[in-house]
Amino acid sequence: MPSWQIVRLITNKEFRDLMRDRRTVMLIIILPAVLYPLFGATAFLFARTMLDQQSVIGVMGAEQITQQAIPSLLDGDRFVETTTPSETVRFSRPLTARRLAGDPAAALRRREVDAVLIIPPDFSIRPTDQPRSKITILNREGDETSKLATQRVKDIVRQWERRLREARFLKQGLPKDFDQIFDIVDPFSSQPPVKKAADELRDSFTQVFPFLLMLWLVSGAIHPAVDMTAGEKERGTMETLLISPVDRTEIVLGKFLATTLFAFGSVIWNALWIIAAALFTQTILNYPIVNLIGLAGCVVIGLPLAMLFSAVCVALGVFAKSTKEGQYYLLPLILLVLPLAFWSMAPGAQLDGSNCWIPITGALLLQQQLLSLTQDAVPWGYALPIFGSLGIGIVAALSLAIWQFHRESVLFRESRPASGGFLNWFRARPDGKTSV
Amino acid sequence: MIELEGLTKVFPGTRGESVAAVNDVTFSVNPGEVFGLLGPNGAGKTTTLRMLCTVLKPTAGFATVAGHDIRANPAAVRRSIGFLSANTGTYDRMTPREMVAYYGRLYGLHGAALQSRLDELFTFFQITDFQHQTCGQLSTGMKQKVSIARALVHNPPVLIFDEPTAGLDILVQRAVIQMVRDLRQQGKTILFSTHVMSEVYKLCDRVAIMAHGTIAACGTLEELRQQFGEDDVEEIFFRLVS
């Protein structure tokens, strides 16, 4: 039986050692503290810039509509914009119209305008005129500003068309919504725009947060595991530790717990920043985005995931002779877990009997369920297969790590002749010799 | 005391054949004695020492360290030895005091007994001045002093040194040699692996010359001179290993 006093001693030493590593502290602690506010500020600026966009639309044939006694599309050099309650995006500056007479493509090329609205000379709104008149919109291909201006002018023209239709019905003594056969009552149309925005944010948060959490766990486990295994071999401290009276199982458990502690700690630290941002947004929008109890549960489920990743990283890390080699072995781990994580994010993916036993996928689906604000009961019935599969994974990876720590060929690769096989090819040096 | 009898270590070779890194090695080291293990690189010295430290398992043969069988009771063996090599590293982000204390605790020392032992070692090896700097900031010589203190923290009866002066400057080499002499005075059993002949002359009471995994000769320097009819031990060494 391992001595937990020794395991704790090793864990404390390793964890303290990690916290003194400036690169680690920079990567895991300081970077999120700097990057998240920076991302937030950048996103805010991006949104502001987009909404403040000053777009100029070239209009050809404007006289065709201004001469007719119909609801106007243009008010001088401004487009007439109307909004409906369902619209969520409000631009702070009106679209500017510029009368164009020459080649519209040349005006676009010269960037005099961001899009061009062409009203044909025979433009007519009479229902009897066939074929119907066509209004054309041109843009500058591959230009984001032009694309945004095109979308915006298209929306305005659609609004204008609706007003024209309403005017036509009223003129005929019909109700303005005469062409509407029935009303649809749905949960979205009647919602205020801010509520819709909050709901969309919440849905994205529910799906993305467990995924981010998993990525933080993997990246939080890789560096410490490599440092404590391959790094120790490289620095020449592993042999000293093995010659001490400490049992190798105790060494593995100490390193595993320190890695778990670090990975889980980095998740909590990152989660705090994300939660702070979500709560800030929630306060501004005044609608719930974050389910705090669910979030706490979600973070707690991160613990067995942290244990799984830590065990795998320690098992693979010890196989490497150097930190560099360790990174080669461990970085693909991210690629291996991504499909399992994406599975949980597939549209319509629900926690059920077929996926609950899959490590990572089942846990992420349960986390999503916990985060959602729906009134559905959390399917705790699946907890046993979810945690059971994670538990089996942890025990298997830890057993592999302990086995690796008992293998002379792994711990003292430089001390023995190389054995053949794929791994030697993998470790081969450019001079054709193996690196062992 | 250290006793080896027919100790053998076989590794699988690149083409599946067996390669004996250490083959039928027999010798013994007594308390209060420095026993030199001489040999060129690849002679099997480090593999022999690693078997005695229980980090490698012998393929055949028998060995005891401080009365403990290396196969049957490896934990007791490890508790009885202090190991130092030129490649022994230090934890760059720990101070010498933290690192030696850490190993002291792994060996079961605690509280006042540990602190007293640290003070004693740090004073003896003149580590006190830099005991609170991180090891990453120390020179190679300072680091080696810390490693020596680490190897001795639990006051082991048996010491195994694997080329402990390799790569050190002459001042630190002298300090290490002096430290080994002092330890001999204290009655420790010392196995000293080296390929530096001057260290053999200065330190070793008896030597074993290893070549190609086997013991080619063993005895006091005088016995070797008489056995090979050659006054210069270095010449005997070259004759045996070439």
XYZ file of C-alpha atoms in Angstrom:
678
model
C 0.000 0.000 0.000
C 1.369 3.420 -0.895
C 2.151 5.800 1.941
C -0.157 8.794 1.507
C 2.230 10.906 3.538
C 4.907 10.321 0.878
C 2.401 10.811 -1.950
C 1.359 14.135 -0.407
C 4.989 15.140 0.023
C 5.725 14.463 -3.659
C 2.501 16.170 -4.759
C 3.277 19.293 -2.730
C 6.847 19.437 -4.019
C 5.806 18.995 -7.652
C 2.994 21.517 -7.409
C 5.215 24.113 -5.751
C 7.861 23.472 -8.365
C 5.330 24.055 -11.144
C 4.076 27.251 -9.598
C 7.642 28.559 -9.593
C 8.047 27.920 -13.290
C 7.693 31.353 -14.847
C 6.664 29.936 -18.237
C 3.908 27.900 -16.635
C 2.675 30.763 -14.510
C 2.731 33.008 -17.571
C 0.860 30.486 -19.714
C -1.723 29.297 -17.250
C -2.213 32.153 -14.791
C -1.166 35.472 -16.293
C -2.139 34.896 -19.916
C -5.849 34.266 -19.197
C -5.914 37.301 -16.888
C -4.615 39.437 -19.744
C -6.174 37.716 -22.733
C -9.788 37.400 -21.608
C -10.259 41.118 -20.889
C -8.389 41.788 -24.132
C -10.681 39.444 -26.067
C -13.700 41.044 -24.405
C -12.526 44.537 -25.264
C -11.692 43.469 -28.827
C -15.107 41.852 -29.303
C -16.779 44.975 -27.939
C -14.719 47.204 -30.237
C -15.449 44.914 -33.164
C -19.185 45.143 -32.519
C -18.978 48.916 -32.065
C -16.978 49.294 -35.270
C -19.460 47.165 -37.145
C -22.437 49.121 -35.861
C -20.659 52.436 -36.438
C -19.805 51.481 -39.986
C -20.205 54.474 -42.277
C -21.369 52.912 -45.533
C -22.046 54.722 -48.772
C -24.468 53.227 -51.282
C -24.353 54.384 -54.870
C -27.881 54.775 -56.231
C -28.576 54.731 -59.970
C -32.042 55.747 -61.195
C -33.128 57.318 -57.903
C -35.392 59.736 -59.811
C -37.558 56.741 -60.823
C -38.796 56.364 -57.276
C -38.675 59.950 -56.013
C -41.011 61.112 -58.811
C -43.702 58.598 -57.874
C -46.182 59.277 -55.042
C -45.209 56.293 -53.010
C -43.622 55.757 -49.585
C -40.077 56.994 -49.949
C -36.907 54.939 -49.906
C -34.658 57.959 -49.769
C -34.761 61.085 -47.673
C -32.230 63.373 -49.313
C -28.933 61.528 -49.098
C -30.182 59.154 -46.402
C -32.035 55.859 -46.693
C -35.279 55.632 -44.755
C -34.864 52.826 -42.232
C -37.594 51.300 -40.151
C -37.084 48.649 -37.521
C -39.320 45.916 -36.220
C -39.289 44.491 -32.687
C -37.708 41.292 -33.974
C -34.571 43.038 -35.193
C -31.637 42.752 -32.864
C -28.949 44.712 -34.662
C -29.216 48.472 -34.663
C -26.678 50.444 -36.609
C -25.765 53.779 -35.118
C -25.234 55.576 -38.432
C -27.737 55.763 -41.302
C -26.759 54.560 -44.758
C -25.643 57.365 -47.009
C -26.919 57.454 -50.578
C -24.852 58.887 -53.408
C -26.391 59.443 -56.814
C -24.411 57.670 -59.482
C -24.507 58.297 -63.174
C -21.482 56.517 -64.612
C -20.135 52.988 -64.501
C -21.216 51.399 -61.174
C -18.451 48.798 -61.287
C -15.836 51.542 -61.647
C -17.305 53.397 -58.648
C -17.063 50.223 -56.611
C -13.515 49.605 -57.783
C -12.441 53.124 -56.887
C -14.090 52.623 -53.472
C -16.271 55.677 -53.916
C -19.177 53.521 -52.792
C -19.499 50.258 -50.830
C -22.461 48.898 -52.801
C -24.628 50.034 -55.692
C -28.427 50.010 -55.887
C -29.683 50.100 -59.479
C -33.292 51.111 -60.120
C -34.191 50.478 -63.751
C -35.506 53.344 -65.959
C -38.824 51.533 -66.418
C -39.295 50.920 -62.714
C -42.963 50.514 -61.860
C -44.897 49.348 -58.827
C -48.212 48.850 -60.642
C -49.439 45.284 -60.087
C -50.607 45.083 -63.677
C -47.151 45.723 -65.119
C -45.512 42.475 -66.107
C -42.808 41.346 -65.892
C -42.132 42.808 -62.434
C -39.447 45.471 -62.124
C -36.069 44.314 -60.901
C -33.907 46.257 -58.462
C -30.286 45.156 -58.638
C -27.656 45.420 -55.907
C -23.951 45.192 -56.782
C -21.054 44.754 -54.407
C -17.274 44.507 -54.330
C -16.415 40.821 -54.153
C -14.314 39.634 -51.205
C -14.717 42.900 -49.332
C -16.231 42.601 -45.857
C -17.314 46.277 -45.699
C -19.064 45.953 -49.054
C -20.722 42.702 -47.962
C -22.076 44.337 -44.818
C -23.319 47.387 -46.766
C -25.011 45.113 -49.320
C -26.810 43.151 -46.629
C -27.907 46.349 -44.965
C -29.235 48.004 -48.118
C -31.019 44.768 -49.028
C -32.820 44.816 -45.645
C -33.796 48.457 -46.186
C -35.175 47.740 -49.658
C -37.159 44.797 -48.206
C -38.597 47.122 -45.544
C -39.489 49.604 -48.273
C -41.151 46.870 -50.297
C -43.287 45.971 -47.292
C -44.327 49.575 -46.852
C -45.216 49.752 -50.550
C -47.332 46.626 -50.245
C -49.122 47.973 -47.184
C -49.820 51.237 -48.993
C -51.173 49.328 -51.972
C -53.570 47.328 -49.775
C -54.764 50.407 -47.899
C -55.408 52.125 -51.223
C -57.646 49.213 -52.201
C -59.486 49.457 -48.878
C -57.886 46.285 -47.615
C -56.118 45.737 -44.331
C -52.395 46.419 -44.649
C -51.570 42.805 -43.767
C -54.004 41.529 -46.365
C -51.508 39.080 -47.848
C -50.813 37.468 -44.519
C -52.968 34.331 -44.336
C -52.427 33.607 -40.666
C -50.317 34.688 -37.702
C -47.647 32.498 -36.205
C -47.123 32.603 -32.505
C -43.624 31.344 -31.780
C -41.344 31.783 -28.805
C -38.911 33.981 -30.706
C -40.881 36.576 -32.704
C -42.607 38.035 -29.690
C -39.414 38.307 -27.669
C -37.678 41.602 -27.203
C -34.417 41.776 -29.149
C -32.274 41.841 -26.033
C -33.875 38.653 -24.761
C -33.186 36.985 -28.094
C -29.561 38.061 -27.953
C -29.283 36.771 -24.375
C -30.826 33.417 -25.386
C -28.413 33.029 -28.270
C -25.480 33.829 -26.006
C -26.698 31.347 -23.419
C -27.097 28.572 -26.004
C -23.582 29.210 -27.330
C -22.200 29.345 -23.788
C -23.862 26.018 -22.913
C -22.224 24.281 -25.863
C -18.860 26.016 -25.892
C -18.067 26.174 -22.172
C -17.691 22.374 -21.633
C -15.553 22.214 -24.781
C -13.314 25.051 -23.596
C -13.100 23.434 -20.192
C -11.881 20.217 -21.784
C -9.251 22.065 -23.824
C -8.004 23.870 -20.693
C -7.801 20.521 -18.903
C -5.729 18.894 -21.646
C -3.393 21.845 -22.070
C -3.201 22.243 -18.285
C -2.143 18.592 -17.895
C 0.343 18.279 -20.750
C 2.981 20.746 -19.586
C 3.205 19.590 -15.937
C 3.167 15.922 -16.927
C 6.009 16.376 -19.422
C 7.964 18.484 -16.944
C 7.578 15.942 -14.124
C 8.434 12.879 -16.199
C 10.516 13.489 -19.312
C 11.783 16.768 -17.808
C 13.022 14.965 -14.696
C 14.852 12.421 -16.827
C 16.433 15.204 -18.855
C 17.576 17.109 -15.759
C 18.984 13.959 -14.138
C 16.752 14.078 -11.083
C 14.594 11.067 -11.955
C 17.325 8.542 -11.154
C 17.924 10.181 -7.781
C 14.231 9.950 -6.982
C 14.115 6.285 -8.037
C 17.088 5.495 -5.771
C 15.278 6.972 -2.757
C 13.242 4.512 -0.670
C 10.022 5.827 -2.181
C 7.932 3.215 -3.952
C 7.420 3.861 -7.662
C 3.652 3.706 -7.237
C 3.983 6.564 -4.746
C 6.039 8.541 -7.258
C 3.406 8.027 -9.959
C 0.556 8.933 -7.616
C 2.383 12.059 -6.411
C 3.042 13.232 -9.954
C -0.460 12.308 -11.062
C -2.070 14.258 -8.215
C 0.136 17.297 -8.813
C -0.766 17.247 -12.520
C -4.458 16.845 -11.700
C -4.287 19.678 -9.180
C -2.599 21.933 -11.677
C -4.913 21.073 -14.594
C -8.009 21.436 -12.445
C -6.696 24.641 -10.879
C -6.072 26.127 -14.310
C -9.641 25.217 -15.299
C -11.054 26.948 -12.228
C -8.922 30.011 -12.933
C -10.001 30.163 -16.600
C -13.619 29.416 -15.691
C -13.644 32.316 -13.216
C -12.733 34.739 -15.990
C -15.333 33.343 -18.369
C -17.981 33.376 -15.636
C -17.095 36.970 -14.770
C -17.514 37.934 -18.435
C -20.810 36.050 -18.685
C -22.134 37.626 -15.488
C -21.098 41.069 -16.726
C -22.947 40.477 -20.011
C -25.902 39.088 -18.068
C -26.059 42.280 -16.000
C -25.988 44.457 -19.107
C -28.657 42.456 -20.947
C -30.687 41.892 -17.786
C -31.535 38.325 -18.856
C -30.065 35.094 -17.462
C -27.145 33.588 -19.393
C -25.385 31.598 -16.715
C -26.835 28.890 -14.538
C -24.477 29.251 -11.590
C -25.428 25.974 -9.903
C -25.097 24.135 -13.209
C -21.802 25.867 -13.799
C -20.481 24.688 -10.441
C -21.586 21.141 -11.314
C -19.952 21.494 -14.701
C -16.634 22.497 -13.132
C -16.887 19.626 -10.619
C -17.300 17.158 -13.509
C -14.032 18.635 -14.767
C -12.260 16.903 -11.874
C -12.590 13.299 -13.162
C -11.739 14.610 -16.620
C -8.627 16.272 -15.169
C -7.717 12.969 -13.511
C -8.135 11.093 -16.796
C -6.001 13.510 -18.810
C -3.366 13.709 -16.065
C -3.068 9.935 -15.827
C -2.726 9.607 -19.611
C -0.186 12.436 -19.776
C 1.962 10.999 -16.958
C 1.844 7.525 -18.571
C 2.951 8.873 -21.948
C 5.318 11.509 -20.581
C 7.521 8.987 -18.790
C 8.038 7.165 -22.043
C 9.824 10.191 -23.463
C 13.508 10.820 -22.870
C 13.334 14.591 -23.092
C 10.814 17.394 -22.786
C 10.860 17.869 -26.531
C 10.136 14.193 -27.159
C 7.413 14.329 -24.507
C 5.675 17.127 -26.353
C 5.736 15.058 -29.543
C 3.924 12.264 -27.715
C 1.432 14.401 -25.852
C 0.344 17.135 -28.250
C -1.523 14.635 -30.485
C -3.633 13.903 -27.403
C -5.527 17.112 -28.151
C -6.296 15.832 -31.643
C -7.461 12.514 -30.214
C -9.939 14.038 -27.784
C -11.314 16.623 -30.226
C -13.596 14.181 -32.149
C -15.087 12.990 -28.854
C -15.700 16.585 -27.839
C -17.151 17.562 -31.226
C -19.524 14.638 -30.965
C -21.096 16.266 -27.921
C -21.485 19.522 -29.862
C -23.245 17.967 -32.862
C -26.647 19.567 -33.547
C -29.331 17.735 -31.627
C -26.839 15.666 -29.626
C -28.515 14.517 -26.410
C -27.246 12.448 -23.532
C -28.687 8.962 -23.923
C -27.886 5.318 -23.377
C -25.837 5.070 -26.553
C -23.326 7.809 -25.807
C -23.235 8.136 -22.008
C -20.525 5.494 -21.634
C -18.153 7.156 -24.092
C -15.436 8.898 -22.078
C -15.338 12.680 -22.597
C -18.462 12.745 -24.855
C -20.776 11.581 -22.073
C -19.233 13.954 -19.537
C -19.473 16.928 -21.918
C -23.120 16.174 -22.706
C -23.904 16.012 -18.995
C -22.116 19.336 -18.517
C -24.227 20.872 -21.293
C -27.350 19.546 -19.610
C -26.292 21.059 -16.303
C -25.617 24.440 -17.891
C -28.909 24.701 -19.741
C -31.622 26.808 -18.144
C -34.420 24.486 -19.211
C -36.755 22.999 -16.666
C -35.816 19.446 -17.719
C -34.518 17.283 -14.920
C -30.797 16.541 -15.192
C -30.494 12.907 -16.346
C -28.593 11.718 -13.294
C -29.447 8.157 -14.291
C -26.568 8.361 -16.755
C -24.112 9.484 -14.089
C -23.056 5.926 -13.299
C -21.982 4.985 -16.852
C -20.404 8.444 -17.361
C -18.325 8.390 -14.195
C -17.823 4.640 -14.481
C -16.233 4.965 -17.939
C -14.098 7.872 -16.731
C -13.101 5.845 -13.675
C -12.098 2.875 -15.833
C -10.074 5.243 -18.046
C -8.330 6.780 -15.014
C -7.481 3.397 -13.482
C -6.266 2.044 -16.842
C -4.090 5.103 -17.523
C -2.709 5.097 -13.968
C -1.928 1.385 -14.213
C -0.132 2.087 -17.481
C 1.820 4.905 -15.814
C 2.796 2.674 -12.869
C 3.799 -0.104 -15.261
C 5.893 2.346 -17.277
C 7.616 3.483 -14.078
C 8.612 -0.108 -13.372
C 10.114 -0.696 -16.808
C 13.898 -0.393 -16.969
C 13.748 0.029 -20.729
C 11.600 3.134 -20.302
C 13.369 4.731 -17.369
C 16.930 4.063 -18.528
C 16.628 4.060 -22.276
C 20.150 5.402 -22.694
C 21.659 2.599 -20.612
C 20.763 -0.321 -22.847
C 21.032 -1.404 -26.428
C 18.083 -0.392 -28.542
C 15.325 -2.830 -29.269
C 13.892 -2.790 -32.770
C 10.482 -1.833 -34.032
C 8.457 1.192 -34.907
C 9.379 3.209 -31.827
C 13.055 3.089 -32.701
C 12.279 4.303 -36.191
C 10.260 7.093 -34.559
C 13.173 8.045 -32.344
C 15.783 7.692 -35.071
C 18.318 10.482 -35.416
C 19.251 11.991 -38.765
C 22.531 10.070 -38.728
C 20.559 6.838 -38.853
C 21.336 5.800 -35.290
C 18.608 5.483 -32.748
C 18.458 8.102 -30.041
C 18.516 5.565 -27.216
C 29.216 -3.738 3.434
C 28.615 -4.502 -0.240
C 28.878 -8.034 -1.630
C 28.399 -9.100 -5.246
C 28.562 -12.637 -6.517
C 28.187 -13.509 -10.174
C 26.095 -10.391 -10.818
C 24.968 -10.327 -14.436
C 22.785 -8.022 -16.502
C 21.674 -8.958 -20.007
C 19.852 -6.582 -22.351
C 18.174 -7.513 -25.622
C 20.216 -6.284 -28.584
C 19.081 -4.572 -31.755
C 18.706 -7.850 -33.649
C 17.056 -9.737 -30.812
C 20.319 -11.202 -29.508
C 21.315 -11.005 -25.836
C 23.993 -8.495 -24.859
C 25.603 -8.874 -21.434
C 26.345 -5.390 -20.166
C 27.591 -6.898 -16.892
C 28.778 -10.494 -16.801
C 29.486 -12.531 -13.672
C 30.822 -9.682 -11.541
C 32.057 -10.599 -8.068
C 33.671 -8.372 -5.440
C 33.020 -7.034 -1.964
C 33.503 -3.670 -0.249
C 34.089 -3.385 3.483
C 33.098 -0.635 5.905
C 35.751 2.090 6.175
C 37.045 1.215 2.721
C 36.993 3.058 -0.602
C 36.676 0.513 -3.363
C 37.466 1.823 -6.832
C 35.607 0.514 -9.833
C 37.774 1.365 -12.831
C 36.844 1.014 -16.421
C 36.418 2.851 -19.684
C 33.052 4.136 -20.879
C 30.746 1.217 -21.698
C 32.610 -1.226 -19.427
C 29.456 -1.851 -17.356
C 30.303 0.270 -14.298
C 27.095 2.311 -14.312
C 24.919 -0.775 -14.945
C 26.604 -2.518 -11.985
C 26.002 0.481 -9.748
C 22.402 0.781 -10.901
C 21.810 -2.868 -9.991
C 23.269 -2.211 -6.562
C 20.948 0.802 -6.240
C 18.038 -1.525 -7.204
C 16.886 0.585 -10.150
C 17.916 -2.211 -12.524
C 17.137 -5.851 -11.800
C 20.020 -8.330 -12.250
C 19.514 -11.093 -14.777
C 21.586 -13.470 -12.643
C 23.778 -13.429 -9.578
C 23.426 -12.165 -6.061
C 24.249 -8.983 -4.179
C 23.712 -7.527 -0.747
C 24.077 -3.937 0.372
C 24.333 -3.226 4.101
C 23.124 -6.765 4.655
C 19.997 -6.404 2.481
C 19.446 -8.542 -0.607
C 18.979 -6.256 -3.614
C 16.276 -8.537 -5.047
C 14.394 -9.456 -1.881
C 14.518 -6.156 -0.051
C 15.149 -3.310 -2.485
C 13.471 -0.654 -0.311
C 15.834 -1.439 2.597
C 18.793 -1.289 0.197
C 17.745 2.132 -1.080
C 17.313 3.368 2.486
C 20.900 2.293 3.232
C 22.664 3.968 0.333
C 23.610 7.415 -0.780
C 24.110 7.742 -4.526
C 25.899 10.434 -6.444
C 26.951 10.705 -10.055
C 28.233 13.453 -12.311
C 24.877 13.418 -14.092
C 22.864 13.846 -10.923
C 20.714 16.907 -11.382
C 19.232 19.380 -8.972
C 15.759 20.889 -9.003
C 16.385 24.256 -10.599
C 13.339 25.896 -9.054
C 14.072 24.744 -5.504
C 16.652 26.138 -3.124
C 19.393 23.807 -1.828
C 17.753 23.799 1.590
C 14.342 22.904 0.167
C 15.774 20.190 -2.046
C 17.883 18.468 0.594
C 15.016 18.789 3.104
C 12.675 17.187 0.535
C 14.969 14.170 0.216
C 15.410 14.083 3.979
C 11.652 13.784 4.353
C 11.506 11.064 1.686
C 14.013 9.180 3.870
C 11.799 9.664 6.920
C 13.560 12.579 8.636
C 11.367 15.274 10.134
C 11.313 18.287 12.405
C 14.306 19.246 14.521
C 16.317 16.165 13.524
C 16.041 17.124 9.852
C 16.877 20.787 10.444
C 19.865 19.840 12.575
C 21.132 17.454 9.873
C 20.695 20.153 7.216
C 22.645 22.674 9.309
C 25.407 20.130 9.870
C 25.733 19.230 6.181
C 25.433 22.793 4.931
C 28.115 23.972 7.306
C 30.427 21.096 6.417
C 30.054 21.578 2.644
C 29.894 25.386 2.902
C 26.459 25.594 1.351
C 25.037 27.944 3.982
C 25.873 31.076 1.992
C 23.775 30.053 -0.987
C 21.240 27.759 0.671
C 18.334 30.097 -0.138
C 19.185 30.741 -3.793
C 17.413 28.540 -6.336
C 19.591 25.727 -7.686
C 19.147 27.062 -11.212
C 21.238 30.074 -10.203
C 24.127 28.000 -8.842
C 27.411 27.064 -10.524
C 28.183 23.422 -11.416
C 30.400 23.079 -8.356
C 27.785 24.495 -6.033
C 25.194 22.144 -7.499
C 27.490 19.173 -6.959
C 27.927 20.177 -3.315
C 24.147 20.253 -2.974
C 23.932 16.807 -4.588
C 26.507 15.466 -2.121
C 24.503 16.887 0.780
C 21.382 15.312 -0.714
C 23.119 11.919 -0.955
C 24.248 12.125 2.671
C 21.162 13.652 4.274
C 19.981 10.339 5.761
C 23.515 9.453 6.927
C 23.651 6.169 4.961
C 26.187 3.470 5.851
C 26.909 2.782 2.161
C 27.859 5.343 -0.479
C 27.925 4.734 -4.193
C 29.677 7.313 -6.334
C 29.499 7.082 -10.106
C 32.238 9.297 -11.550
C 31.288 12.100 -9.153
C 34.067 14.452 -10.273
C 33.451 14.268 -14.029
C 33.061 17.713 -15.517
C 33.937 19.548 -12.313
C 36.682 22.143 -11.963
C 39.789 21.258 -10.004
C 38.693 23.049 -6.819
C 35.405 21.155 -6.617
C 37.201 17.920 -7.532
C 39.504 18.438 -4.548
C 36.534 19.120 -2.301
C 34.815 15.928 -3.465
C 37.990 13.867 -2.915
C 38.351 15.338 0.560
C 34.730 14.601 1.305
C 35.194 10.936 0.303
C 38.249 10.688 2.592
C 36.241 12.149 5.459
C 33.449 9.679 4.857
C 35.935 6.809 4.917
C 37.153 8.087 8.282
C 33.561 7.870 9.490
C 33.547 4.152 8.629
C 31.286 4.346 5.569
C 31.371 1.668 2.879
C 32.275 3.485 -0.318
C 32.080 2.224 -3.878
C 33.770 4.753 -6.140
C 33.470 4.385 -9.901
C 35.982 6.344 -11.941
C 38.310 6.274 -14.909
C 40.616 8.969 -13.529
C 43.813 7.296 -12.350
C 44.857 10.142 -10.022
C 41.659 9.668 -8.027
C 42.439 5.966 -7.710
C 45.887 6.741 -6.281
C 44.496 9.305 -3.852
C 41.449 7.449 -2.631
C 41.091 3.775 -3.323
C 42.105 1.077 -0.865
C 41.262 -1.601 -3.406
C 40.223 -1.521 -7.035
C 38.441 -3.691 -9.584
C 39.198 -3.051 -13.245
C 36.152 -3.662 -15.449
C 36.309 -4.284 -19.164
C 33.565 -5.510 -21.489
C 31.211 -6.156 -18.562
C 33.559 -8.377 -16.563
C 36.068 -7.883 -13.755
C 39.486 -8.147 -15.396
C 41.462 -7.685 -12.171
C 40.796 -6.965 -8.519
C 42.949 -6.154 -5.482
C 44.973 -3.429 -3.810
C 47.211 -1.314 -6.060
C 50.200 -3.169 -4.716
C 48.631 -6.537 -5.424
C 47.878 -5.465 -9.011
C 51.474 -4.274 -9.506
C 52.778 -7.621 -8.307
C 50.234 -9.648 -10.272
C 51.034 -7.928 -13.582
C 54.732 -7.199 -12.927
C 54.207 -3.556 -13.775
C 54.724 -0.551 -11.476
C 52.462 1.789 -13.393
C 48.823 0.969 -12.634
C 47.743 3.073 -15.608
C 49.714 0.715 -17.879
C 47.990 -2.273 -16.264
C 44.657 -0.561 -16.854
C 45.388 0.054 -20.558
C 46.612 -3.501 -20.992
C 43.412 -4.920 -19.503
C 40.873 -2.743 -21.236
C 42.411 -2.579 -24.694
